[in-house]
Amino acid sequence: MLFNLLSAAVFSTVFASPVALEKKSTCVVSSYAGFANCASSTSIAIEGPFTVPANSVVDWSGLKSGTTITLTGTVTFAKGTLTTSDYLITVGGSGITFSGTGTLYGSGEDYWDGKGSSGVNKPKMFRVETTGSSKFSGFTIKNTPVHCFSIAGSDTTFSGITINNSAGDAKNSAGTVLGHNTDGFDVSATGITIENCNVYNQDDCLAVNKGSNIKFLNNYCSGGHGISIGSVASGSVVDSITVSGCTVTNSANGVRIKTDYGATSGSVSNIIYEDITLSNISGYGIVVRQDYKDGSTVGTAVSKMPITTVTFTNIHGTVDSGAYSVFVLCATGECTGFNWTEINVTPKKTSCTGATPTGC
């Protein structure tokens, strides 16, 4: 009898408490020092509220394979003097899961001056270098100084994330919107899926600068420059991009492709924009242009970067009075294989040079 009782006690101690053991193995980040302390753990819980000191960054670029991170509460990054060469947080590794209900707060209102990447020094928010079926989901990023996600790596999914820079819509005494260059997702990667996210900002909701096999699905974009391929610099290649089921509202553009003026090489191919709803678009509903230079447009297309096999289907909604429903400006012979159907953007005002797709 005594032996049985002792055996039961040992069994209970060794085998009946995996949850307790698992909790004990989770490394908790409750202050800035915790980021370094937990960098080698494979189970990390970020528990706000706390503040990351000015000019300090989180470098988790070398996480162990399979690391799981949960975020609750709010982590505030205090204003400093870091530049656009810096990232407030970097995450890299294979099979990383980063999820939660918490908020990463970039203190953008302390930086915003209407000049974006110019003006006072401003760091970018979040660099992602993950691979191997990594996943980011559920959390909120608010008031980024400039760009929010800068995505490298491969084979990573982003879902159910909110980027809220709506406070940047405020204007200064000169009437200039304070938030600028607050891109949502900047992608230079392969095998990336972004789905069911909400972006409120003052620049591109999505900007694909180079890469392939990228999907942007069922996302909501408000207040910025729309959903963009580009700008694509000379020598860069963009291939196999699908944008589907998205809504763009209160923005300068709806959906667009933009390549650099004077590009001598590179290509954009196999692009699909489908089932897109537009409303309150102030500039261009659908736009394809090859005259982008130094952050603005030249008005004349000069390019040796072909844009080929481009599908726009079921693009519908409204643009403001005076805005273009469709605008195409391509260098001669550089835009081919356009397949546009079910284009219903009103009121209709079009201009097409270098290519004349359906709807123009």
XYZ file of C-alpha atoms in Angstrom:
360
model
C 0.000 0.000 0.000
C 2.791 2.420 0.944
C 4.604 1.557 -2.266
C 1.489 2.336 -4.303
C 1.054 5.702 -2.597
C 4.693 6.627 -3.193
C 4.450 5.534 -6.804
C 1.339 7.655 -7.329
C 3.031 10.674 -5.790
C 6.073 10.308 -8.044
C 3.853 9.775 -11.099
C 1.848 12.880 -10.231
C 4.970 14.998 -9.771
C 6.694 13.872 -12.942
C 3.831 13.414 -15.378
C 0.808 15.353 -14.167
C 2.146 18.887 -14.396
C 3.186 19.567 -18.027
C 1.185 22.812 -18.064
C 3.011 24.121 -15.004
C 6.341 23.108 -16.485
C 5.458 24.740 -19.781
C 4.492 27.985 -18.051
C 7.720 27.946 -16.104
C 9.694 27.653 -19.358
C 8.067 30.741 -20.898
C 10.343 33.768 -20.754
C 8.465 36.958 -19.855
C 9.382 40.373 -21.235
C 7.977 43.017 -18.893
C 10.655 45.682 -19.401
C 13.141 46.621 -22.103
C 15.869 44.472 -20.542
C 13.655 41.435 -21.035
C 14.065 41.508 -24.813
C 17.742 40.628 -24.517
C 17.170 38.235 -21.649
C 14.565 36.253 -23.597
C 16.241 36.278 -27.016
C 17.405 32.658 -26.709
C 14.080 31.279 -25.450
C 11.630 29.445 -27.719
C 8.570 30.569 -25.753
C 8.299 34.296 -25.093
C 5.518 36.396 -23.589
C 5.702 40.173 -24.020
C 3.571 41.696 -21.279
C 2.963 45.434 -21.353
C 2.607 48.120 -20.364
C 6.212 49.291 -20.439
C 8.377 51.674 -22.450
C 11.424 51.052 -24.626
C 13.872 53.909 -23.939
C 14.664 56.495 -26.603
C 17.217 55.356 -29.207
C 16.902 51.737 -28.090
C 15.854 48.942 -30.453
C 14.786 45.319 -30.226
C 17.023 42.997 -32.275
C 15.476 39.553 -32.457
C 16.898 38.817 -35.913
C 18.368 35.485 -34.815
C 15.559 33.745 -32.941
C 15.658 29.968 -32.574
C 13.614 27.916 -34.998
C 10.000 27.490 -33.910
C 10.001 30.336 -31.380
C 6.541 31.403 -30.227
C 5.931 35.008 -29.120
C 2.730 36.380 -27.598
C 2.053 40.076 -27.089
C -0.367 41.527 -24.542
C -0.678 45.064 -23.237
C 1.076 48.033 -24.831
C 4.783 48.427 -25.541
C 5.669 52.073 -26.209
C 8.821 53.079 -28.089
C 9.914 56.477 -26.787
C 10.887 59.177 -29.283
C 14.570 59.372 -30.105
C 16.871 60.450 -32.913
C 17.199 57.196 -34.872
C 16.946 57.441 -38.676
C 15.190 55.539 -41.464
C 18.205 53.200 -41.538
C 17.081 51.944 -38.126
C 14.216 49.655 -37.130
C 12.587 49.805 -33.722
C 12.065 46.040 -33.774
C 13.550 43.300 -35.964
C 12.362 39.690 -35.935
C 14.041 36.872 -37.850
C 14.156 33.091 -37.789
C 12.397 30.037 -39.182
C 8.940 28.911 -38.145
C 8.357 31.947 -35.920
C 4.883 32.637 -34.503
C 4.219 36.188 -33.276
C 0.646 36.747 -32.115
C -1.488 38.394 -29.467
C -3.957 41.114 -28.646
C -1.412 43.734 -27.604
C -0.143 46.939 -29.204
C 3.255 48.174 -30.363
C 3.143 51.968 -30.053
C 5.672 53.929 -32.105
C 5.072 57.456 -30.693
C 4.676 58.739 -34.240
C 2.867 61.872 -33.103
C 6.140 63.006 -31.508
C 7.932 62.730 -34.883
C 5.360 63.702 -37.498
C 6.157 66.963 -39.244
C 4.518 66.412 -42.629
C 7.888 65.593 -44.211
C 8.019 61.826 -43.753
C 11.469 60.371 -44.386
C 12.811 63.927 -44.628
C 12.528 66.458 -41.830
C 13.395 65.278 -38.329
C 15.021 61.869 -37.957
C 12.497 59.027 -37.926
C 13.097 55.277 -37.574
C 11.122 52.599 -39.371
C 8.962 50.415 -37.145
C 9.213 46.661 -37.755
C 11.580 44.661 -39.949
C 10.638 41.037 -40.642
C 13.298 38.545 -41.808
C 11.434 35.309 -41.130
C 11.200 32.111 -43.171
C 9.808 28.588 -42.847
C 6.044 29.081 -42.473
C 6.308 31.912 -39.965
C 3.118 33.678 -38.853
C 2.276 37.122 -37.471
C -1.285 37.703 -36.311
C -3.790 39.536 -34.174
C -1.877 42.480 -32.733
C -2.006 46.226 -33.397
C 0.730 48.652 -34.406
C -0.090 52.285 -33.774
C 1.498 55.635 -34.699
C 4.621 54.517 -36.532
C 7.151 57.310 -37.180
C 7.369 56.309 -40.862
C 7.079 52.874 -42.528
C 5.427 50.126 -40.499
C 6.384 46.651 -41.820
C 9.522 46.184 -43.929
C 9.288 42.569 -45.050
C 12.248 40.533 -46.270
C 12.734 36.777 -45.868
C 10.208 34.301 -47.286
C 7.285 31.984 -46.578
C 5.567 34.176 -43.990
C 1.904 35.001 -43.354
C 0.426 38.133 -41.778
C -3.221 37.963 -40.716
C -5.690 39.970 -38.659
C -3.224 42.774 -37.917
C -4.283 46.416 -37.509
C -1.961 49.264 -38.472
C -3.483 52.448 -37.115
C -1.792 55.692 -38.088
C -5.075 57.575 -38.420
C -3.848 60.219 -35.969
C -1.388 61.226 -38.703
C -4.299 62.666 -40.696
C -4.117 65.757 -38.474
C -2.756 68.867 -40.213
C -0.246 71.483 -39.153
C -0.859 75.234 -39.335
C 0.066 75.222 -43.025
C -2.595 72.627 -43.774
C -0.097 69.796 -44.376
C -1.049 66.327 -43.191
C 1.409 65.454 -40.413
C 1.835 61.752 -41.128
C 3.821 60.963 -44.297
C 5.630 57.893 -45.688
C 3.690 55.777 -43.191
C 3.594 52.751 -45.513
C 1.690 49.748 -44.172
C 3.445 46.735 -45.714
C 6.633 47.228 -47.768
C 7.582 43.895 -49.317
C 10.869 42.771 -50.876
C 10.510 39.033 -50.388
C 9.078 35.769 -51.730
C 6.158 33.653 -50.592
C 4.396 36.304 -48.511
C 0.669 36.304 -47.682
C -1.051 39.283 -46.060
C -4.712 38.737 -45.267
C -7.616 40.185 -43.286
C -5.627 43.197 -42.105
C -6.736 46.801 -41.577
C -4.457 49.691 -42.497
C -5.090 53.367 -41.715
C -2.201 55.500 -42.925
C -0.919 58.262 -45.205
C 1.059 56.310 -47.821
C 0.963 52.956 -49.610
C -1.158 50.329 -47.909
C 0.966 47.727 -49.724
C 4.134 48.445 -51.693
C 5.820 45.527 -53.457
C 9.292 46.703 -54.442
C 10.650 43.328 -55.560
C 9.866 39.659 -55.018
C 7.501 36.919 -56.129
C 4.544 34.800 -55.056
C 2.972 37.499 -52.908
C -0.714 37.502 -51.965
C -2.655 40.444 -50.525
C -6.122 39.161 -49.658
C -9.267 40.648 -48.088
C -7.552 43.676 -46.593
C -8.958 47.122 -45.785
C -6.941 50.231 -46.708
C -7.920 53.744 -45.669
C -6.374 57.192 -45.898
C -3.209 56.484 -47.867
C -1.958 56.033 -51.416
C -3.653 52.739 -52.201
C -2.321 49.282 -53.086
C 0.888 49.446 -55.122
C 3.288 47.370 -57.096
C 6.356 49.577 -56.788
C 7.872 51.740 -57.073
C 10.032 49.165 -58.845
C 13.625 50.311 -59.284
C 15.798 49.546 -62.284
C 17.108 45.970 -62.106
C 14.386 44.722 -59.743
C 12.004 41.893 -60.616
C 8.398 41.568 -59.443
C 6.511 38.416 -60.439
C 3.310 36.572 -59.536
C 1.425 39.016 -57.321
C -2.252 38.562 -56.445
C -4.367 41.277 -54.836
C -7.908 40.065 -54.204
C -11.010 40.996 -52.247
C -9.666 44.277 -50.886
C -11.295 47.633 -50.117
C -9.529 50.963 -50.669
C -11.191 54.105 -49.363
C -10.378 57.761 -48.658
C -7.102 57.393 -50.565
C -5.138 59.149 -53.301
C -5.073 56.036 -55.493
C -6.965 52.792 -55.696
C -4.699 50.175 -57.269
C -1.511 50.910 -59.154
C 1.717 49.761 -60.732
C 4.597 52.231 -60.781
C 8.114 51.752 -62.103
C 11.049 54.129 -62.042
C 11.630 56.611 -64.831
C 14.665 55.662 -66.913
C 14.815 52.030 -65.745
C 17.227 50.050 -67.925
C 16.448 46.520 -66.718
C 14.148 44.496 -64.503
C 10.545 43.422 -65.055
C 7.007 43.324 -63.666
C 4.926 40.307 -64.679
C 1.943 38.131 -63.809
C 0.033 40.672 -61.756
C -3.595 40.083 -60.733
C -5.878 42.694 -59.196
C -9.372 41.263 -58.709
C -12.570 41.992 -56.809
C -11.474 45.396 -55.521
C -13.869 48.011 -54.101
C -12.908 51.696 -54.316
C -14.488 54.754 -52.699
C -13.498 58.401 -52.210
C -10.376 58.112 -54.364
C -8.959 61.586 -54.971
C -6.407 60.954 -57.749
C -6.494 57.704 -59.712
C -8.713 54.642 -59.477
C -6.507 52.340 -61.569
C -3.062 53.580 -62.554
C -0.088 52.053 -64.393
C 2.836 54.369 -64.986
C 6.551 54.282 -65.839
C 7.529 57.824 -64.908
C 8.180 57.622 -61.178
C 11.257 59.533 -60.052
C 12.440 60.699 -56.640
C 9.039 60.275 -55.054
C 7.011 62.024 -57.728
C 6.018 61.689 -61.380
C 7.720 63.138 -64.446
C 4.845 63.048 -66.946
C 6.791 61.203 -69.639
C 7.466 57.460 -69.598
C 11.039 56.360 -70.278
C 11.724 52.706 -69.503
C 13.267 49.408 -70.556
C 11.421 47.544 -67.803
C 8.568 45.533 -69.350
C 5.240 45.269 -67.558
C 3.578 42.107 -68.875
C 0.582 39.842 -68.220
C -1.450 42.174 -66.040
C -5.037 41.288 -65.097
C -7.523 43.738 -63.631
C -10.962 42.210 -63.119
C -14.021 43.394 -61.207
C -12.546 46.681 -60.086
C -15.492 48.808 -59.057
C -16.421 51.868 -57.065
C -16.042 55.625 -57.150
C -13.421 58.302 -57.569
C -13.825 61.976 -56.739
C -14.966 64.462 -59.339
C -11.988 65.346 -61.534
C -10.021 62.217 -60.614
C -9.036 59.600 -63.203
C -10.903 56.314 -63.173
C -8.122 54.790 -65.321
C -4.680 56.221 -66.108
C -1.945 54.454 -68.088
C 1.418 55.980 -69.016
C 3.824 53.433 -70.510
C 6.924 53.663 -72.668
C 6.392 52.408 -76.210
C 6.207 48.610 -76.349
C 6.888 48.114 -72.611
C 3.340 47.319 -71.436
C 1.865 44.185 -73.032
C -0.494 41.338 -72.249
C -3.028 43.483 -70.392
C -6.277 41.653 -69.614
C -8.816 44.016 -68.071
C -12.451 43.021 -67.558
C -15.400 44.225 -65.473
C -13.936 47.672 -64.883
C -16.651 49.861 -63.368
C -15.071 52.885 -61.724
C -17.096 56.083 -61.886
C -17.261 58.873 -62.833
C -15.314 57.803 -65.896
C -12.289 59.837 -66.883
C -9.408 58.085 -68.615
C -5.996 58.728 -70.132
C -3.979 55.924 -71.726
C -0.594 56.288 -73.409
C 1.569 53.368 -74.521
C -1.202 50.822 -73.953
C -4.984 50.887 -74.302
C -6.589 48.239 -72.119
C -10.331 47.630 -71.897
C -11.951 50.351 -69.836
C -9.677 53.081 -71.091
